[in-house]
Every structure is written in C-alpha cells, then in structure tokens.
PDB file of C-alpha atoms in Angstrom:
ATOM      1  CA  MET E   1     102.107 111.279  45.665  1.00  0.00           C
ATOM      2  CA  PRO E   2      99.412 113.913  45.124  1.00  0.00           C
ATOM      3  CA  ASP E   3      95.979 112.986  43.827  1.00  0.00           C
ATOM      4  CA  THR E   4      95.412 114.173  40.268  1.00  0.00           C
ATOM      5  CA  GLU E   5      91.868 112.805  40.067  1.00  0.00           C
ATOM      6  CA  ARG E   6      89.151 115.425  40.385  1.00  0.00           C
ATOM      7  CA  PRO E   7      87.143 114.948  43.609  1.00  0.00           C
ATOM      8  CA  ILE E   8      83.368 114.575  43.704  1.00  0.00           C
ATOM      9  CA  ILE E   9      83.281 116.882  46.733  1.00  0.00           C
ATOM     10  CA  GLU E  10      86.141 118.867  48.245  1.00  0.00           C
ATOM     11  CA  LYS E  11      85.822 121.351  51.086  1.00  0.00           C
ATOM     12  CA  THR E  12      88.295 123.225  53.238  1.00  0.00           C
ATOM     13  CA  LEU E  13      88.145 124.161  56.912  1.00  0.00           C
ATOM     14  CA  HIS E  14      90.497 126.665  58.536  1.00  0.00           C
ATOM     15  CA  VAL E  15      90.897 126.356  62.312  1.00  0.00           C
ATOM     16  CA  GLN E  16      93.219 127.644  65.000  1.00  0.00           C
ATOM     17  CA  SER E  17      95.400 125.479  67.236  1.00  0.00           C
ATOM     18  CA  ASP E  18      93.091 124.942  70.191  1.00  0.00           C
ATOM     19  CA  LEU E  19      91.748 121.574  71.344  1.00  0.00           C
ATOM     20  CA  GLN E  20      88.266 123.133  71.386  1.00  0.00           C
ATOM     21  CA  VAL E  21      88.224 122.873  67.569  1.00  0.00           C
ATOM     22  CA  LEU E  22      88.166 119.059  67.608  1.00  0.00           C
ATOM     23  CA  ALA E  23      84.348 118.934  67.721  1.00  0.00           C
ATOM     24  CA  GLU E  24      84.214 121.372  64.788  1.00  0.00           C
ATOM     25  CA  VAL E  25      86.597 119.186  62.782  1.00  0.00           C
ATOM     26  CA  ARG E  26      84.481 116.086  63.433  1.00  0.00           C
ATOM     27  CA  ARG E  27      81.290 117.959  62.418  1.00  0.00           C
ATOM     28  CA  PHE E  28      82.978 119.221  59.259  1.00  0.00           C
ATOM     29  CA  LEU E  29      83.961 115.681  58.225  1.00  0.00           C
ATOM     30  CA  ARG E  30      80.451 114.349  58.902  1.00  0.00           C
ATOM     31  CA  GLU E  31      79.036 117.073  56.650  1.00  0.00           C
ATOM     32  CA  VAL E  32      81.496 116.519  53.808  1.00  0.00           C
ATOM     33  CA  PHE E  33      81.141 112.732  53.938  1.00  0.00           C
ATOM     34  CA  ALA E  34      77.353 112.628  54.404  1.00  0.00           C
ATOM     35  CA  GLY E  35      76.043 109.646  52.465  1.00  0.00           C
ATOM     36  CA  VAL E  36      79.270 107.644  52.808  1.00  0.00           C
ATOM     37  CA  PRO E  37      78.910 104.412  54.856  1.00  0.00           C
ATOM     38  CA  ASP E  38      79.464 104.889  58.595  1.00  0.00           C
ATOM     39  CA  ASP E  39      82.496 102.603  58.997  1.00  0.00           C
ATOM     40  CA  PRO E  40      84.929 104.562  56.790  1.00  0.00           C
ATOM     41  CA  VAL E  41      83.625 107.892  58.098  1.00  0.00           C
ATOM     42  CA  ASP E  42      83.956 106.739  61.730  1.00  0.00           C
ATOM     43  CA  ARG E  43      87.513 105.609  61.061  1.00  0.00           C
ATOM     44  CA  MET E  44      88.408 108.868  59.289  1.00  0.00           C
ATOM     45  CA  GLU E  45      86.854 110.921  62.067  1.00  0.00           C
ATOM     46  CA  LEU E  46      88.999 109.092  64.641  1.00  0.00           C
ATOM     47  CA  ALA E  47      92.174 109.481  62.577  1.00  0.00           C
ATOM     48  CA  ALA E  48      91.537 113.156  61.776  1.00  0.00           C
ATOM     49  CA  ASN E  49      90.821 113.873  65.435  1.00  0.00           C
ATOM     50  CA  GLU E  50      94.176 112.307  66.381  1.00  0.00           C
ATOM     51  CA  VAL E  51      96.108 114.188  63.682  1.00  0.00           C
ATOM     52  CA  THR E  52      94.518 117.524  64.620  1.00  0.00           C
ATOM     53  CA  ALA E  53      95.226 116.957  68.325  1.00  0.00           C
ATOM     54  CA  ASN E  54      98.831 115.992  67.556  1.00  0.00           C
ATOM     55  CA  ILE E  55      99.348 119.111  65.446  1.00  0.00           C
ATOM     56  CA  ILE E  56      98.032 121.231  68.319  1.00  0.00           C
ATOM     57  CA  ARG E  57      99.940 119.416  71.081  1.00  0.00           C
ATOM     58  CA  HIS E  58     103.213 118.690  69.309  1.00  0.00           C
ATOM     59  CA  ALA E  59     103.711 120.804  66.181  1.00  0.00           C
ATOM     60  CA  TYR E  60     102.458 123.936  67.956  1.00  0.00           C
ATOM     61  CA  GLN E  61     103.447 122.820  71.495  1.00  0.00           C
ATOM     62  CA  GLY E  62      99.917 123.592  72.727  1.00  0.00           C
ATOM     63  CA  GLN E  63     100.174 127.264  71.776  1.00  0.00           C
ATOM     64  CA  PRO E  64      96.858 128.709  70.563  1.00  0.00           C
ATOM     65  CA  GLU E  65      96.134 130.890  67.529  1.00  0.00           C
ATOM     66  CA  HIS E  66      98.247 128.999  64.988  1.00  0.00           C
ATOM     67  CA  PRO E  67      96.598 128.036  61.675  1.00  0.00           C
ATOM     68  CA  ILE E  68      95.625 124.542  60.595  1.00  0.00           C
ATOM     69  CA  THR E  69      94.084 123.979  57.172  1.00  0.00           C
ATOM     70  CA  ILE E  70      92.012 120.823  56.736  1.00  0.00           C
ATOM     71  CA  ARG E  71      90.815 119.708  53.318  1.00  0.00           C
ATOM     72  CA  ALA E  72      88.338 116.826  52.979  1.00  0.00           C
ATOM     73  CA  ALA E  73      87.718 115.156  49.633  1.00  0.00           C
ATOM     74  CA  LEU E  74      85.289 112.498  48.518  1.00  0.00           C
ATOM     75  CA  ARG E  75      86.470 110.588  45.467  1.00  0.00           C
ATOM     76  CA  ASP E  76      84.864 107.689  43.581  1.00  0.00           C
ATOM     77  CA  ASP E  77      86.729 105.058  45.562  1.00  0.00           C
ATOM     78  CA  ARG E  78      87.966 106.780  48.735  1.00  0.00           C
ATOM     79  CA  ILE E  79      87.691 109.563  51.250  1.00  0.00           C
ATOM     80  CA  CYS E  80      90.769 111.668  51.986  1.00  0.00           C
ATOM     81  CA  VAL E  81      91.633 114.356  54.494  1.00  0.00           C
ATOM     82  CA  SER E  82      94.752 116.494  54.307  1.00  0.00           C
ATOM     83  CA  PHE E  83      96.218 118.851  56.883  1.00  0.00           C
ATOM     84  CA  ILE E  84      98.628 121.747  56.539  1.00  0.00           C
ATOM     85  CA  ASP E  85     100.345 123.261  59.554  1.00  0.00           C
ATOM     86  CA  HIS E  86     103.329 125.542  60.091  1.00  0.00           C
ATOM     87  CA  GLY E  87     104.576 124.010  63.329  1.00  0.00           C
ATOM     88  CA  SER E  88     107.509 121.807  64.257  1.00  0.00           C
ATOM     89  CA  SER E  89     108.007 118.748  62.101  1.00  0.00           C
ATOM     90  CA  PHE E  90     108.763 115.197  63.189  1.00  0.00           C
ATOM     91  CA  GLU E  91     110.011 111.911  61.747  1.00  0.00           C
ATOM     92  CA  PRO E  92     107.210 109.311  61.865  1.00  0.00           C
ATOM     93  CA  ASP E  93     109.735 106.442  61.747  1.00  0.00           C
ATOM     94  CA  GLU E  94     111.360 107.753  64.930  1.00  0.00           C
ATOM     95  CA  VAL E  95     108.146 107.781  66.996  1.00  0.00           C
ATOM     96  CA  PRO E  96     108.360 104.873  69.455  1.00  0.00           C
ATOM     97  CA  GLN E  97     105.677 102.203  69.381  1.00  0.00           C
ATOM     98  CA  PRO E  98     103.223 102.674  72.251  1.00  0.00           C
ATOM     99  CA  LEU E  99     103.265 100.357  75.243  1.00  0.00           C
ATOM    100  CA  PHE E 100     100.022  98.482  75.850  1.00  0.00           C
ATOM    101  CA  ASP E 101     100.722  97.624  79.473  1.00  0.00           C
ATOM    102  CA  GLY E 102      98.842 100.588  80.968  1.00  0.00           C
ATOM    103  CA  SER E 103     102.041 102.442  81.853  1.00  0.00           C
ATOM    104  CA  GLN E 104     101.522 105.433  79.551  1.00  0.00           C
ATOM    105  CA  GLU E 105      98.731 107.945  79.134  1.00  0.00           C
ATOM    106  CA  GLY E 106      99.609 109.183  75.650  1.00  0.00           C
ATOM    107  CA  GLY E 107     101.658 108.248  72.657  1.00  0.00           C
ATOM    108  CA  PHE E 108      98.950 106.259  70.879  1.00  0.00           C
ATOM    109  CA  GLY E 109      97.945 108.804  68.208  1.00  0.00           C
ATOM    110  CA  LEU E 110     100.227 107.778  65.355  1.00  0.00           C
ATOM    111  CA  PHE E 111      99.595 104.100  66.079  1.00  0.00           C
ATOM    112  CA  ILE E 112      95.814 104.641  66.002  1.00  0.00           C
ATOM    113  CA  VAL E 113      96.048 106.561  62.740  1.00  0.00           C
ATOM    114  CA  SER E 114      98.194 103.855  61.132  1.00  0.00           C
ATOM    115  CA  GLN E 115      95.642 101.209  62.124  1.00  0.00           C
ATOM    116  CA  VAL E 116      92.460 102.914  60.896  1.00  0.00           C
ATOM    117  CA  VAL E 117      93.447 104.490  57.557  1.00  0.00           C
ATOM    118  CA  ASP E 118      94.531 102.800  54.345  1.00  0.00           C
ATOM    119  CA  ARG E 119      97.068 105.471  53.405  1.00  0.00           C
ATOM    120  CA  PHE E 120      98.987 107.879  55.645  1.00  0.00           C
ATOM    121  CA  THR E 121     101.614 110.257  54.306  1.00  0.00           C
ATOM    122  CA  TYR E 122     103.528 113.017  56.020  1.00  0.00           C
ATOM    123  CA  HIS E 123     105.749 115.495  54.208  1.00  0.00           C
ATOM    124  CA  PRO E 124     107.477 118.261  56.161  1.00  0.00           C
ATOM    125  CA  ASN E 125     109.293 121.073  54.412  1.00  0.00           C
ATOM    126  CA  GLU E 126     110.831 124.375  55.475  1.00  0.00           C
ATOM    127  CA  ASP E 127     107.572 126.318  55.682  1.00  0.00           C
ATOM    128  CA  GLU E 128     104.809 123.810  56.368  1.00  0.00           C
ATOM    129  CA  ASN E 129     103.932 120.220  57.115  1.00  0.00           C
ATOM    130  CA  HIS E 130     101.533 118.206  54.943  1.00  0.00           C
ATOM    131  CA  THR E 131      99.694 115.200  56.345  1.00  0.00           C
ATOM    132  CA  SER E 132      97.335 113.146  54.213  1.00  0.00           C
ATOM    133  CA  LEU E 133      94.959 110.332  55.176  1.00  0.00           C
ATOM    134  CA  CYS E 134      92.867 108.166  52.843  1.00  0.00           C
ATOM    135  CA  ILE E 135      90.401 105.342  53.383  1.00  0.00           C
ATOM    136  CA  PHE E 136      89.216 103.273  50.440  1.00  0.00           C
ATOM    137  CA  LEU E 137      85.479 102.774  50.156  1.00  0.00           C
ATOM    138  CA  PRO E 138      83.859  99.342  50.043  1.00  0.00           C
TER     139      PRO E 138
END
C-alpha cells in the first residue's frame, strides 16, 4: 500500500550495484534522518544495508554497474526507505529461515530486516522490484 501522506523530507540516492556503495547508503540515511532519535535510525541503517547488499548479491548476482534507486522519507510518525532495482525477483515466503547453530555464513539478511523494521513490503513486477521499509517513531 503506497503512502499518500506528504513527507516532511524526501530524498533520492542513485547508486550502482557494487558493495562499495554500502557506506554511501549509510551516510545518505544519516543525513536524511538527522535529528531523528538514534535507535530508529540505527535500525533503519542496518535494514537498508542488508537490503542493498541483497539486491547487489542476489538480484544482480554480484554484477556491477546495475542501477539501484533508494528513496528515504521522514514522515510525522515514521521513517521509510524504498528501493527500486531491475534484477531478479524472489519470493520472500520461500526464503528458508536461517540456522543459528553456526553452520552457515550467510542467509540472515531477510531475517534481520524482518526483526528490525515495523513494516517490510516487497513487490516484484516484470520490469522492476520495489522494496519498502518503515520504522515508526516513538
């Protein structure tokens, strides 16, 4: 369900699919959400880092030079970050739960995101994938 409420602040960042952009994404979010309490911003930074890394690693299979659009919005009662990519899609319900016995190195991204944000949506279509994260403010 798209937000129809007008944001207080909304900014867009365009990056390419390279893990080197993760620091830039985190900086961007800190700038947009300056003045918001640390806890929700820390949580959003972690979730956005995971989503961006997953887009790069999985949607684009680690191939560089593919576009990712990231839009951050501050609203009266929440912070939201949305992502648009043109890579391979996936079914979130089909991603296996991670094992916490030390036997796997990866596979924790979607679990982490689901634990730290209040709202996570993912909508693939023929041309692009839309991911949206929101955290409600105290």
